[in-house]
Amino acid sequence: MKMVRNARKVVSVGALTALMAIGVASGAQATSASGTAYFDNGQPITANMWIQPVSNGGCGSFSSSAVMNVSPNWIRNTTSFYQYGVGSISIKGVNVSGSGTSNPATLQWTNSNGARGSYLSGTVCMGWGAFYLGADVAATAYYYGNLRTASARV
């Protein structure tokens, strides 16, 4: 009986180590964050941000969203990129009209057609002399007679 308990411990420790290794490996692939705010009736609005790590003046993919479980009067996704260092941020291949080359570069998309979300994605490039690129997303909606904003930062 004692051997079985020790075997279970070994399997549990092995499984935990494998899960941690997967988590570390997937964490190196991209950075993500989310934030939630609530309307007076309890409905949530969530801001989501995902970005590939970018270094040495490189480029990476990004995706951001503002989402709800119900259809608000309108919902807006405002995504801003910031960097530490010099040079201009550039945004390419955005799936909505608009681009930015300022520091910080900001994109915004508002849906007022009964949609439950507002989404942005594309490629962002840091300036030639920058050493860190991050992003903020603000999800704002008007629903149930209230305005709420949720935010996330990576």
Short mmCIF file of C-alpha atoms in Angstrom, two decimals:
data_model
loop_
_atom_site.label_atom_id
_atom_site.label_comp_id
_atom_site.label_asym_id
_atom_site.label_seq_id
_atom_site.Cartn_x
_atom_site.Cartn_y
_atom_site.Cartn_z
CA MET A 1 0.00 0.00 0.00
CA LYS A 2 2.84 2.38 0.80
CA MET A 3 4.37 1.81 -2.66
CA VAL A 4 1.10 2.80 -4.36
CA ARG A 5 0.97 6.11 -2.46
CA ASN A 6 4.58 6.90 -3.41
CA ALA A 7 3.89 5.97 -7.03
CA ARG A 8 0.93 8.37 -7.05
CA LYS A 9 3.18 11.13 -5.68
CA VAL A 10 5.74 10.50 -8.42
CA VAL A 11 3.04 10.55 -11.12
CA SER A 12 1.49 13.72 -9.62
CA VAL A 13 4.85 15.50 -9.44
CA GLY A 14 5.68 14.38 -13.00
CA ALA A 15 2.32 15.60 -14.30
CA LEU A 16 2.70 18.93 -12.50
CA THR A 17 6.21 19.38 -13.90
CA ALA A 18 4.95 18.64 -17.42
CA LEU A 19 2.10 21.13 -17.06
CA MET A 20 4.48 23.80 -15.80
CA ALA A 21 6.81 23.18 -18.73
CA ILE A 22 3.90 23.52 -21.17
CA GLY A 23 2.82 26.73 -19.44
CA VAL A 24 6.31 28.20 -19.65
CA ALA A 25 6.68 27.20 -23.28
CA SER A 26 3.30 28.64 -24.27
CA GLY A 27 4.00 31.79 -22.24
CA ALA A 28 7.08 32.40 -24.34
CA GLN A 29 4.91 32.32 -27.47
CA ALA A 30 2.68 35.28 -26.65
CA THR A 31 1.54 37.60 -23.91
CA SER A 32 -2.13 38.03 -23.10
CA ALA A 33 -4.34 39.74 -20.56
CA SER A 34 -8.00 40.41 -19.95
CA GLY A 35 -10.11 42.61 -17.72
CA THR A 36 -13.83 42.66 -16.92
CA ALA A 37 -16.31 45.29 -15.73
CA TYR A 38 -19.98 44.79 -14.88
CA PHE A 39 -23.16 46.65 -15.72
CA ASP A 40 -25.83 47.36 -13.10
CA ASN A 41 -27.76 44.23 -14.12
CA GLY A 42 -24.66 42.02 -13.73
CA GLN A 43 -23.81 41.63 -17.42
CA PRO A 44 -20.02 41.62 -18.01
CA ILE A 45 -17.97 43.44 -20.61
CA THR A 46 -14.49 42.00 -21.19
CA ALA A 47 -11.36 43.48 -22.76
CA ASN A 48 -8.87 40.96 -24.21
CA MET A 49 -5.36 41.61 -25.54
CA TRP A 50 -2.92 39.15 -27.12
CA ILE A 51 0.45 40.03 -28.64
CA GLN A 52 3.50 38.09 -29.79
CA PRO A 53 6.76 39.05 -28.11
CA VAL A 54 8.60 41.66 -30.17
CA SER A 55 12.27 42.57 -29.79
CA ASN A 56 15.07 44.48 -31.49
CA GLY A 57 12.88 46.62 -33.72
CA GLY A 58 10.90 43.58 -34.91
CA CYS A 59 7.26 42.90 -35.67
CA GLY A 60 4.63 40.63 -34.15
CA SER A 61 0.97 39.74 -34.49
CA PHE A 62 -1.68 41.12 -32.17
CA SER A 63 -5.36 40.59 -31.52
CA SER A 64 -7.69 42.55 -29.23
CA SER A 65 -11.37 42.42 -28.47
CA ALA A 66 -14.21 44.02 -26.55
CA VAL A 67 -16.90 41.42 -25.93
CA MET A 68 -20.23 40.97 -24.16
CA ASN A 69 -22.71 38.10 -23.74
CA VAL A 70 -25.58 40.32 -24.91
CA SER A 71 -26.01 42.93 -27.65
CA PRO A 72 -25.33 46.44 -26.32
CA ASN A 73 -26.44 49.68 -28.00
CA TRP A 74 -22.81 49.99 -29.09
CA ILE A 75 -19.44 48.48 -28.18
CA ARG A 76 -15.97 49.96 -28.82
CA ASN A 77 -12.46 48.49 -28.87
CA THR A 78 -9.65 51.03 -28.37
CA THR A 79 -6.21 49.45 -28.67
CA SER A 80 -3.01 51.42 -28.04
CA PHE A 81 0.61 50.32 -28.38
CA TYR A 82 3.47 51.81 -26.41
CA GLN A 83 7.20 51.23 -26.44
CA TYR A 84 10.31 51.97 -24.46
CA GLY A 85 13.05 53.35 -26.68
CA VAL A 86 13.13 55.46 -29.83
CA GLY A 87 11.56 55.21 -33.26
CA SER A 88 7.94 55.07 -34.41
CA ILE A 89 5.50 52.24 -33.91
CA SER A 90 3.88 51.02 -37.13
CA ILE A 91 0.76 48.92 -37.57
CA LYS A 92 0.21 46.74 -40.63
CA GLY A 93 -2.55 44.54 -41.97
CA VAL A 94 -5.22 45.73 -39.57
CA ASN A 95 -8.55 44.12 -40.38
CA VAL A 96 -10.42 47.45 -40.15
CA SER A 97 -9.68 50.78 -41.74
CA GLY A 98 -7.05 52.78 -39.91
CA SER A 99 -3.41 52.64 -39.01
CA GLY A 100 -1.05 54.42 -36.71
CA THR A 101 2.55 55.53 -36.77
CA SER A 102 2.62 57.69 -33.68
CA ASN A 103 4.09 56.83 -30.31
CA PRO A 104 1.78 55.50 -28.91
CA ALA A 105 -0.17 54.24 -31.92
CA THR A 106 -3.91 53.86 -31.33
CA LEU A 107 -6.64 52.00 -33.21
CA GLN A 108 -10.36 52.18 -32.51
CA TRP A 109 -13.40 50.29 -33.83
CA THR A 110 -17.01 50.77 -32.74
CA ASN A 111 -19.87 48.39 -33.56
CA SER A 112 -23.39 49.74 -33.20
CA ASN A 113 -25.19 47.15 -35.31
CA GLY A 114 -26.29 44.79 -32.53
CA ALA A 115 -22.92 43.03 -32.46
CA ARG A 116 -21.72 41.53 -29.19
CA GLY A 117 -18.10 42.46 -29.84
CA SER A 118 -15.53 44.67 -31.51
CA TYR A 119 -12.32 43.07 -32.77
CA LEU A 120 -8.95 44.30 -34.07
CA SER A 121 -5.99 42.28 -35.30
CA GLY A 122 -2.90 42.73 -37.44
CA THR A 123 0.85 43.17 -37.18
CA VAL A 124 2.63 45.78 -35.06
CA CYS A 125 6.29 46.79 -35.43
CA MET A 126 8.38 48.59 -32.84
CA GLY A 127 10.75 51.44 -33.60
CA TRP A 128 14.34 50.72 -34.62
CA GLY A 129 15.76 51.80 -31.24
CA ALA A 130 13.05 50.37 -28.97
CA PHE A 131 13.63 47.56 -26.52
CA TYR A 132 10.04 46.84 -25.38
CA LEU A 133 6.62 46.98 -27.03
CA GLY A 134 3.38 46.64 -25.06
CA ALA A 135 -0.31 47.18 -25.63
CA ASP A 136 -3.43 48.42 -23.85
CA VAL A 137 -7.03 47.65 -24.75
CA ALA A 138 -10.13 49.42 -23.48
CA ALA A 139 -13.53 47.81 -24.04
CA THR A 140 -16.33 50.35 -23.72
CA ALA A 141 -20.05 49.77 -24.23
CA TYR A 142 -23.37 51.49 -23.70
CA TYR A 143 -25.97 49.04 -22.42
CA TYR A 144 -28.85 48.97 -19.94
CA GLY A 145 -28.69 52.76 -19.69
CA ASN A 146 -25.06 52.65 -18.49
CA LEU A 147 -21.60 53.18 -19.88
CA ARG A 148 -18.87 50.78 -18.72
CA THR A 149 -15.19 50.32 -19.58
CA ALA A 150 -13.00 47.29 -18.96
CA SER A 151 -9.27 47.37 -19.68
CA ALA A 152 -6.23 45.14 -19.99
CA ARG A 153 -2.50 45.81 -20.43
CA VAL A 154 0.36 43.64 -21.66
#
